[in-house]
């Protein structure tokens, strides 16, 4: 029993010694923290204070509470600073000291800071709610715009230049069609892969080299029709052959294979044009010394060579074919000059005193006197509208048009403001 009593007394004594040692160590660090504070070394002061607290398990000294309050206030930890300040006032017995009044002033400042922070936090909370609400509104409008905008996108591969009739050739899946500047389809792209356009006419072809089907679209009247089969012009013709540019007077000239003639089709009257009385024509050519003679088969001799005279491309120019049914060239019934096909391979229809001529594989223009021109006015005209077809990153096209100085999406008779303007309009 005596041994047990001795052990307990020793244990209590050691515990009291250790506790006293912790307080003393903590006191040293508090003193260092106070000195660092006086030296304006706030970082070092906080470091010492934090070490002191590891030894001081409970703050029972107003001096510790005071320095802790000051250091917590310095880093704007107002909640901790207020708790320590309250502990200071609980422990401090001297209510008239200068330190007491400084702490009282600091406590008021801490309390004001806490209230101000609460006001700011509430304001921030309300602002965040407002921003979240606005974001939901903007997201809703953005989603609505994207939903509405889908109908304004056009899935085509490309679109050409618009003419003065506000029409352009567009391409979709290797076929060509016609669209106006509001995105309305006037001819669907599902049959013809090739086309040429000039003077307001657009000629679609099923093949570029040897077309057997031609389809005409009149930009001015928007009339469209399929041309007759070339065999209606000549049963021996395989195809329409080379297609020249259509002209404003409706003349379309083509060069079919295996046919001793040139096709001249009038796009206005929708009929093939041919010499009405070839014998009478040859009589006049003989009379005017344009040809040497002609035979009973209505072949003509020019400078000791025999030719078959073919259709007129206008301007009193007639095609000449050799005995192998090959195009030799063109003869002018006015002055007898022959323009051989080894240099002038093809003549187009005569209109406004000019032919389209293929010279060495390139288009030039020539008048009835043989004078060459390297340009000609295309009566399809230039587009004067404000519509723009813009290809998007997704490969689709959107149509933009000016409205009160701002771009809007259009499709047919419908319009849609761009996203930014759409949101602004819905926010008024």
Short mmCIF file of C-alpha atoms in Angstrom, two decimals:
data_model
loop_
_atom_site.label_atom_id
_atom_site.label_comp_id
_atom_site.label_asym_id
_atom_site.label_seq_id
_atom_site.Cartn_x
_atom_site.Cartn_y
_atom_site.Cartn_z
CA UNK A 1 0.00 0.00 0.00
CA UNK A 2 2.85 2.30 0.87
CA UNK A 3 4.52 1.56 -2.48
CA UNK A 4 1.34 2.39 -4.42
CA UNK A 5 0.97 5.69 -2.59
CA UNK A 6 4.57 6.59 -3.34
CA UNK A 7 4.05 5.83 -7.08
CA UNK A 8 0.93 8.04 -7.33
CA UNK A 9 2.63 10.97 -5.66
CA UNK A 10 5.57 10.62 -8.06
CA UNK A 11 3.25 10.50 -11.11
CA UNK A 12 1.33 13.61 -10.03
CA UNK A 13 4.58 15.43 -9.36
CA UNK A 14 5.93 14.57 -12.85
CA UNK A 15 2.67 15.64 -14.53
CA UNK A 16 2.72 18.99 -12.72
CA UNK A 17 6.33 19.41 -13.72
CA UNK A 18 5.53 18.70 -17.40
CA UNK A 19 2.53 21.08 -17.33
CA UNK A 20 4.63 23.77 -15.81
CA UNK A 21 7.24 23.18 -18.47
CA UNK A 22 4.66 23.49 -21.35
CA UNK A 23 3.36 26.78 -19.96
CA UNK A 24 6.85 28.10 -19.61
CA UNK A 25 7.76 27.11 -23.17
CA UNK A 26 4.51 28.60 -24.44
CA UNK A 27 5.28 31.77 -22.52
CA UNK A 28 8.65 32.06 -24.26
CA UNK A 29 7.00 31.83 -27.67
CA UNK A 30 4.36 34.39 -26.65
CA UNK A 31 7.13 36.79 -25.64
CA UNK A 32 8.84 36.24 -29.03
CA UNK A 33 5.53 36.79 -30.82
CA UNK A 34 5.00 40.09 -28.99
CA UNK A 35 8.52 41.26 -29.83
CA UNK A 36 8.15 40.33 -33.50
CA UNK A 37 4.84 42.23 -33.54
CA UNK A 38 6.59 45.31 -32.10
CA UNK A 39 9.27 44.88 -34.78
CA UNK A 40 6.48 44.78 -37.38
CA UNK A 41 7.45 41.26 -38.42
CA UNK A 42 3.90 39.97 -38.57
CA UNK A 43 4.69 36.71 -40.34
CA UNK A 44 7.27 35.73 -37.76
CA UNK A 45 4.95 36.85 -34.95
CA UNK A 46 2.19 34.51 -36.18
CA UNK A 47 4.68 31.68 -36.46
CA UNK A 48 5.70 32.13 -32.82
CA UNK A 49 2.10 32.44 -31.67
CA UNK A 50 1.10 29.22 -33.46
CA UNK A 51 3.98 27.42 -31.73
CA UNK A 52 2.93 28.86 -28.39
CA UNK A 53 -0.62 27.54 -28.77
CA UNK A 54 0.73 24.00 -29.21
CA UNK A 55 2.04 24.25 -25.63
CA UNK A 56 -0.72 26.39 -24.14
CA UNK A 57 -3.74 24.12 -24.17
CA UNK A 58 -6.13 26.73 -22.73
CA UNK A 59 -5.82 30.50 -22.82
CA UNK A 60 -5.94 31.72 -19.26
CA UNK A 61 -3.79 34.82 -19.70
CA UNK A 62 -5.16 38.06 -21.19
CA UNK A 63 -1.73 38.75 -22.62
CA UNK A 64 -1.97 35.61 -24.81
CA UNK A 65 -5.52 36.51 -25.86
CA UNK A 66 -4.42 40.04 -26.74
CA UNK A 67 -1.55 39.10 -29.07
CA UNK A 68 -3.67 36.36 -30.64
CA UNK A 69 -6.44 38.89 -31.33
CA UNK A 70 -4.03 41.33 -32.96
CA UNK A 71 -2.39 38.69 -35.15
CA UNK A 72 -5.74 37.17 -36.25
CA UNK A 73 -7.05 40.64 -37.12
CA UNK A 74 -3.93 41.29 -39.21
CA UNK A 75 -4.76 38.35 -41.52
CA UNK A 76 -8.46 39.29 -41.53
CA UNK A 77 -9.51 36.19 -39.58
CA UNK A 78 -12.18 38.29 -37.87
CA UNK A 79 -14.12 35.38 -36.38
CA UNK A 80 -11.09 34.05 -34.55
CA UNK A 81 -10.02 37.58 -33.62
CA UNK A 82 -13.44 38.26 -32.02
CA UNK A 83 -13.34 35.03 -29.99
CA UNK A 84 -9.84 35.86 -28.70
CA UNK A 85 -10.87 39.45 -27.95
CA UNK A 86 -13.84 38.26 -25.93
CA UNK A 87 -11.50 35.92 -24.02
CA UNK A 88 -9.22 38.90 -23.39
CA UNK A 89 -12.03 40.90 -21.81
CA UNK A 90 -12.98 37.92 -19.66
CA UNK A 91 -9.42 37.59 -18.36
CA UNK A 92 -8.25 41.20 -18.14
CA UNK A 93 -8.73 42.62 -14.65
CA UNK A 94 -7.34 46.07 -15.32
CA UNK A 95 -10.15 47.90 -17.11
CA UNK A 96 -8.49 51.30 -17.22
CA UNK A 97 -5.21 50.45 -18.87
CA UNK A 98 -4.18 51.81 -22.25
CA UNK A 99 -4.00 48.23 -23.59
CA UNK A 100 -7.58 47.65 -22.52
CA UNK A 101 -8.91 50.69 -24.38
CA UNK A 102 -6.84 49.77 -27.47
CA UNK A 103 -8.36 46.29 -27.35
CA UNK A 104 -11.83 47.79 -26.92
CA UNK A 105 -11.25 49.95 -30.00
CA UNK A 106 -9.93 46.90 -31.88
CA UNK A 107 -12.95 44.84 -30.79
CA UNK A 108 -15.32 47.45 -32.24
CA UNK A 109 -13.31 47.45 -35.46
CA UNK A 110 -13.43 43.63 -35.57
CA UNK A 111 -17.18 43.62 -34.98
CA UNK A 112 -17.71 46.20 -37.74
CA UNK A 113 -15.52 44.15 -40.08
CA UNK A 114 -17.55 41.01 -39.33
CA UNK A 115 -20.82 42.86 -40.00
CA UNK A 116 -19.41 44.38 -43.19
CA UNK A 117 -18.16 41.00 -44.33
CA UNK A 118 -21.61 39.55 -43.66
CA UNK A 119 -23.13 42.34 -45.75
CA UNK A 120 -20.62 41.67 -48.56
CA UNK A 121 -21.21 37.93 -48.39
CA UNK A 122 -24.95 38.47 -48.62
CA UNK A 123 -24.46 40.88 -51.50
CA UNK A 124 -22.19 38.34 -53.21
CA UNK A 125 -24.72 35.60 -52.56
CA UNK A 126 -27.49 37.68 -54.11
CA UNK A 127 -25.22 38.63 -57.00
CA UNK A 128 -24.37 34.98 -57.59
CA UNK A 129 -28.07 34.14 -57.54
CA UNK A 130 -28.68 36.96 -60.00
CA UNK A 131 -25.83 35.79 -62.23
CA UNK A 132 -27.06 32.20 -62.06
CA UNK A 133 -30.57 33.34 -62.95
CA UNK A 134 -29.22 35.43 -65.84
CA UNK A 135 -27.10 32.51 -67.01
CA UNK A 136 -30.16 30.26 -67.00
CA UNK A 137 -32.03 32.90 -68.98
CA UNK A 138 -29.20 33.30 -71.48
CA UNK A 139 -28.79 29.53 -71.76
CA UNK A 140 -32.52 29.20 -72.38
CA UNK A 141 -32.47 31.91 -75.06
CA UNK A 142 -29.33 30.42 -76.61
CA UNK A 143 -30.92 26.98 -76.75
CA UNK A 144 -34.08 28.51 -78.22
CA UNK A 145 -32.02 30.34 -80.86
CA UNK A 146 -30.12 27.18 -81.81
CA UNK A 147 -33.41 25.32 -82.10
CA UNK A 148 -34.92 28.05 -84.31
CA UNK A 149 -31.76 28.47 -86.39
CA UNK A 150 -31.68 24.86 -87.58
CA UNK A 151 -34.25 25.54 -90.29
CA UNK A 152 -32.09 28.38 -91.64
CA UNK A 153 -29.16 26.16 -92.57
CA UNK A 154 -28.90 24.68 -96.06
CA UNK A 155 -27.13 21.41 -96.76
CA UNK A 156 -25.49 21.95 -100.15
CA UNK A 157 -21.94 21.44 -101.35
CA UNK A 158 -21.41 24.85 -102.98
CA UNK A 159 -23.15 27.72 -104.70
CA UNK A 160 -22.04 29.92 -107.59
CA UNK A 161 -22.39 33.64 -108.23
CA UNK A 162 -25.86 35.15 -108.37
CA UNK A 163 -27.04 36.86 -111.55
CA UNK A 164 -29.17 40.00 -111.81
CA UNK A 165 -32.27 37.83 -111.48
CA UNK A 166 -31.08 36.80 -107.98
CA UNK A 167 -30.47 33.21 -109.08
CA UNK A 168 -27.41 30.99 -108.81
CA UNK A 169 -26.40 27.44 -109.66
CA UNK A 170 -25.84 25.30 -106.59
CA UNK A 171 -24.27 21.86 -106.21
CA UNK A 172 -25.48 19.01 -104.03
CA UNK A 173 -24.16 15.45 -104.11
CA UNK A 174 -22.59 15.87 -107.57
CA UNK A 175 -25.74 17.34 -109.13
CA UNK A 176 -26.62 20.92 -110.02
CA UNK A 177 -29.75 22.94 -109.37
CA UNK A 178 -30.96 26.54 -109.13
CA UNK A 179 -31.54 28.52 -105.96
CA UNK A 180 -32.55 32.14 -105.35
CA UNK A 181 -30.89 34.47 -102.87
CA UNK A 182 -33.48 33.59 -100.21
CA UNK A 183 -32.50 29.92 -100.30
CA UNK A 184 -35.58 28.86 -102.26
CA UNK A 185 -34.98 26.01 -104.70
CA UNK A 186 -36.29 26.68 -108.19
CA UNK A 187 -34.76 23.55 -109.66
CA UNK A 188 -33.73 20.62 -107.49
CA UNK A 189 -30.22 19.23 -107.85
CA UNK A 190 -30.96 15.58 -108.54
CA UNK A 191 -30.58 14.94 -112.29
CA UNK A 192 -27.95 16.97 -114.11
CA UNK A 193 -24.27 17.09 -113.08
CA UNK A 194 -23.18 19.80 -115.55
CA UNK A 195 -24.40 23.22 -116.66
CA UNK A 196 -23.42 26.33 -118.59
CA UNK A 197 -24.99 29.75 -118.14
CA UNK A 198 -24.98 32.90 -120.25
CA UNK A 199 -27.25 35.81 -121.19
CA UNK A 200 -29.90 34.73 -118.67
CA UNK A 201 -30.18 31.12 -119.86
CA UNK A 202 -28.89 28.10 -117.95
CA UNK A 203 -28.40 24.86 -119.88
CA UNK A 204 -28.12 21.67 -117.85
CA UNK A 205 -26.45 18.57 -119.34
CA UNK A 206 -26.36 14.92 -118.35
CA UNK A 207 -22.80 14.61 -119.69
CA UNK A 208 -20.09 17.15 -120.34
CA UNK A 209 -18.53 15.63 -123.46
CA UNK A 210 -21.45 13.79 -125.09
CA UNK A 211 -24.73 15.00 -123.57
CA UNK A 212 -27.90 13.29 -124.72
CA UNK A 213 -30.24 15.33 -122.52
CA UNK A 214 -30.37 19.12 -122.29
CA UNK A 215 -32.57 21.08 -119.92
CA UNK A 216 -33.13 24.82 -120.25
CA UNK A 217 -33.93 27.31 -117.47
CA UNK A 218 -34.76 30.92 -118.36
CA UNK A 219 -33.61 33.13 -115.48
CA UNK A 220 -35.77 36.06 -116.54
CA UNK A 221 -39.08 34.20 -116.85
CA UNK A 222 -38.17 31.17 -114.67
CA UNK A 223 -39.54 28.97 -117.44
CA UNK A 224 -37.88 25.56 -117.69
CA UNK A 225 -38.15 22.72 -120.16
CA UNK A 226 -36.37 19.67 -121.51
CA UNK A 227 -35.05 20.04 -125.06
CA UNK A 228 -36.16 17.45 -127.63
CA UNK A 229 -33.95 14.44 -128.24
CA UNK A 230 -31.21 15.33 -130.72
CA UNK A 231 -32.48 12.61 -133.05
CA UNK A 232 -35.51 14.83 -133.65
CA UNK A 233 -33.06 17.13 -135.44
CA UNK A 234 -31.09 14.38 -137.15
CA UNK A 235 -31.76 10.63 -136.72
CA UNK A 236 -28.06 9.90 -137.25
CA UNK A 237 -26.89 12.10 -134.37
CA UNK A 238 -25.51 10.25 -131.35
CA UNK A 239 -25.66 13.16 -128.89
CA UNK A 240 -25.70 16.94 -128.71
CA UNK A 241 -21.90 17.04 -128.62
CA UNK A 242 -20.15 20.29 -127.77
CA UNK A 243 -22.52 22.89 -126.29
CA UNK A 244 -21.88 26.57 -126.98
CA UNK A 245 -23.05 29.41 -124.74
CA UNK A 246 -26.77 30.22 -125.02
CA UNK A 247 -27.43 33.75 -126.29
CA UNK A 248 -29.95 36.41 -125.31
CA UNK A 249 -31.87 35.98 -128.62
CA UNK A 250 -32.46 32.33 -127.67
CA UNK A 251 -29.91 30.76 -130.04
CA UNK A 252 -28.20 27.64 -128.74
CA UNK A 253 -25.62 25.99 -131.01
CA UNK A 254 -24.29 22.48 -130.47
CA UNK A 255 -22.03 20.13 -132.43
CA UNK A 256 -23.40 16.55 -132.41
CA UNK A 257 -21.27 13.56 -133.34
CA UNK A 258 -21.85 11.58 -136.56
CA UNK A 259 -24.02 14.30 -138.00
CA UNK A 260 -23.21 16.38 -141.07
CA UNK A 261 -24.77 19.49 -139.58
CA UNK A 262 -24.77 21.90 -136.65
CA UNK A 263 -27.70 21.96 -134.25
CA UNK A 264 -29.24 25.39 -133.86
CA UNK A 265 -32.06 25.42 -131.34
CA UNK A 266 -34.23 28.43 -130.58
CA UNK A 267 -34.81 28.47 -126.81
CA UNK A 268 -37.61 31.01 -127.19
CA UNK A 269 -39.70 29.20 -129.79
CA UNK A 270 -38.50 25.77 -128.53
CA UNK A 271 -37.75 24.46 -132.01
CA UNK A 272 -34.80 23.48 -134.15
CA UNK A 273 -33.79 26.04 -136.73
CA UNK A 274 -32.79 24.90 -140.20
CA UNK A 275 -32.35 26.31 -143.69
CA UNK A 276 -35.83 26.57 -145.17
CA UNK A 277 -34.80 26.36 -148.84
CA UNK A 278 -31.21 25.23 -149.25
CA UNK A 279 -31.39 25.20 -153.04
CA UNK A 280 -32.50 28.84 -153.11
CA UNK A 281 -29.68 29.67 -150.71
CA UNK A 282 -27.11 28.00 -152.95
CA UNK A 283 -28.42 29.85 -155.99
CA UNK A 284 -27.82 33.15 -154.22
CA UNK A 285 -24.38 32.07 -153.06
CA UNK A 286 -23.49 31.09 -156.64
CA UNK A 287 -24.94 34.30 -157.98
CA UNK A 288 -22.84 36.36 -155.56
CA UNK A 289 -19.69 34.33 -156.32
CA UNK A 290 -19.49 33.05 -152.76
CA UNK A 291 -19.28 29.46 -154.06
CA UNK A 292 -18.01 28.14 -157.39
CA UNK A 293 -20.95 25.81 -158.01
CA UNK A 294 -23.29 23.28 -156.40
CA UNK A 295 -24.52 19.87 -157.50
CA UNK A 296 -27.85 18.06 -157.43
CA UNK A 297 -27.14 16.76 -153.92
CA UNK A 298 -26.73 20.41 -152.84
CA UNK A 299 -23.04 20.05 -152.16
CA UNK A 300 -20.96 23.16 -152.89
CA UNK A 301 -17.55 23.62 -154.48
CA UNK A 302 -15.20 26.21 -153.07
CA UNK A 303 -11.73 26.59 -154.54
CA UNK A 304 -11.91 23.16 -156.22
CA UNK A 305 -13.05 21.38 -153.01
CA UNK A 306 -16.50 19.95 -152.41
CA UNK A 307 -18.36 20.51 -149.14
CA UNK A 308 -21.77 19.95 -147.63
CA UNK A 309 -23.23 23.21 -146.41
CA UNK A 310 -24.81 22.99 -142.98
CA UNK A 311 -26.93 25.10 -140.70
CA UNK A 312 -26.50 28.82 -140.15
CA UNK A 313 -25.25 29.97 -136.75
CA UNK A 314 -26.54 33.44 -137.54
CA UNK A 315 -24.90 36.49 -139.03
CA UNK A 316 -25.02 34.81 -142.48
CA UNK A 317 -22.40 32.29 -141.36
CA UNK A 318 -22.88 28.66 -142.45
CA UNK A 319 -21.12 25.48 -141.37
CA UNK A 320 -19.11 23.55 -143.96
CA UNK A 321 -18.50 19.77 -143.76
CA UNK A 322 -15.98 17.76 -145.75
CA UNK A 323 -16.67 14.45 -147.44
CA UNK A 324 -15.89 12.57 -144.19
CA UNK A 325 -18.72 14.43 -142.44
CA UNK A 326 -16.17 16.36 -140.42
CA UNK A 327 -16.57 20.06 -139.75
CA UNK A 328 -14.31 21.98 -142.11
CA UNK A 329 -15.20 25.46 -140.90
CA UNK A 330 -17.63 28.31 -141.50
CA UNK A 331 -18.28 30.43 -144.55
CA UNK A 332 -19.59 33.99 -144.54
CA UNK A 333 -22.38 34.43 -147.07
CA UNK A 334 -21.57 38.13 -147.08
CA UNK A 335 -17.96 38.14 -148.26
CA UNK A 336 -17.14 34.45 -148.89
CA UNK A 337 -14.40 34.19 -146.28
CA UNK A 338 -13.95 30.73 -144.80
CA UNK A 339 -12.94 30.33 -141.16
CA UNK A 340 -11.45 26.85 -140.96
CA UNK A 341 -12.07 24.62 -137.96
CA UNK A 342 -8.40 23.76 -137.50
CA UNK A 343 -8.13 27.25 -135.97
CA UNK A 344 -11.73 28.29 -135.23
CA UNK A 345 -13.06 24.98 -133.98
CA UNK A 346 -16.59 26.14 -133.08
CA UNK A 347 -18.89 29.11 -133.56
CA UNK A 348 -21.71 29.94 -131.16
CA UNK A 349 -24.99 31.65 -131.99
CA UNK A 350 -24.84 35.16 -133.46
CA UNK A 351 -26.29 37.83 -131.13
CA UNK A 352 -25.67 41.55 -130.69
CA UNK A 353 -23.27 41.43 -133.66
CA UNK A 354 -20.96 38.87 -132.02
CA UNK A 355 -20.28 35.15 -132.13
CA UNK A 356 -18.72 33.11 -129.38
CA UNK A 357 -15.73 31.46 -131.06
CA UNK A 358 -13.50 28.68 -129.74
CA UNK A 359 -10.03 29.61 -130.88
CA UNK A 360 -7.26 27.22 -129.89
CA UNK A 361 -9.43 25.84 -127.11
CA UNK A 362 -10.31 29.22 -125.62
CA UNK A 363 -13.41 31.39 -125.94
CA UNK A 364 -13.06 34.66 -127.82
CA UNK A 365 -15.68 36.84 -129.51
CA UNK A 366 -15.86 37.89 -133.16
CA UNK A 367 -18.16 40.10 -135.18
CA UNK A 368 -19.50 39.42 -138.66
CA UNK A 369 -16.55 41.22 -140.24
CA UNK A 370 -14.05 38.94 -138.52
CA UNK A 371 -12.86 41.44 -135.91
CA UNK A 372 -11.93 39.68 -132.66
CA UNK A 373 -12.84 40.70 -129.12
CA UNK A 374 -11.62 39.14 -125.91
CA UNK A 375 -14.63 40.01 -123.78
CA UNK A 376 -18.36 40.37 -124.15
CA UNK A 377 -21.13 41.59 -121.89
CA UNK A 378 -22.95 38.74 -120.24
CA UNK A 379 -26.60 39.81 -120.18
CA UNK A 380 -27.21 37.62 -117.13
CA UNK A 381 -25.98 40.72 -115.32
CA UNK A 382 -24.36 41.25 -111.93
CA UNK A 383 -26.06 40.59 -108.63
CA UNK A 384 -27.11 43.77 -106.80
CA UNK A 385 -28.59 42.28 -103.62
CA UNK A 386 -27.08 42.07 -100.13
CA UNK A 387 -27.44 38.33 -99.53
CA UNK A 388 -24.33 36.37 -98.57
CA UNK A 389 -24.06 32.58 -98.48
CA UNK A 390 -21.58 31.67 -95.74
CA UNK A 391 -20.26 28.15 -95.22
CA UNK A 392 -20.19 27.08 -91.58
CA UNK A 393 -17.67 24.87 -89.81
CA UNK A 394 -20.21 22.04 -90.02
CA UNK A 395 -20.16 22.27 -93.84
CA UNK A 396 -23.65 23.74 -94.10
CA UNK A 397 -24.53 27.15 -95.54
CA UNK A 398 -26.28 30.00 -93.77
CA UNK A 399 -27.79 32.95 -95.64
CA UNK A 400 -27.09 36.42 -94.26
CA UNK A 401 -28.87 39.58 -95.32
CA UNK A 402 -28.72 43.15 -94.03
CA UNK A 403 -31.69 44.37 -91.99
CA UNK A 404 -31.46 47.86 -90.45
CA UNK A 405 -27.71 47.67 -90.78
CA UNK A 406 -27.43 44.27 -89.06
CA UNK A 407 -26.97 40.81 -90.50
CA UNK A 408 -29.93 38.45 -90.08
CA UNK A 409 -30.42 34.84 -91.07
CA UNK A 410 -32.96 34.36 -93.85
CA UNK A 411 -34.64 31.37 -95.45
CA UNK A 412 -37.51 31.99 -97.80
CA UNK A 413 -39.86 34.49 -96.16
CA UNK A 414 -38.53 33.88 -92.63
CA UNK A 415 -35.82 35.82 -90.82
CA UNK A 416 -33.93 35.30 -87.58
CA UNK A 417 -31.62 37.72 -85.79
CA UNK A 418 -28.12 36.47 -85.10
CA UNK A 419 -27.61 35.08 -81.60
CA UNK A 420 -26.30 38.25 -79.95
CA UNK A 421 -29.02 40.41 -81.48
CA UNK A 422 -31.66 37.75 -80.75
CA UNK A 423 -30.76 37.79 -77.04
CA UNK A 424 -30.66 41.59 -76.99
CA UNK A 425 -34.07 41.78 -78.65
CA UNK A 426 -35.58 39.31 -76.15
CA UNK A 427 -34.04 41.23 -73.24
CA UNK A 428 -35.87 44.49 -73.91
#
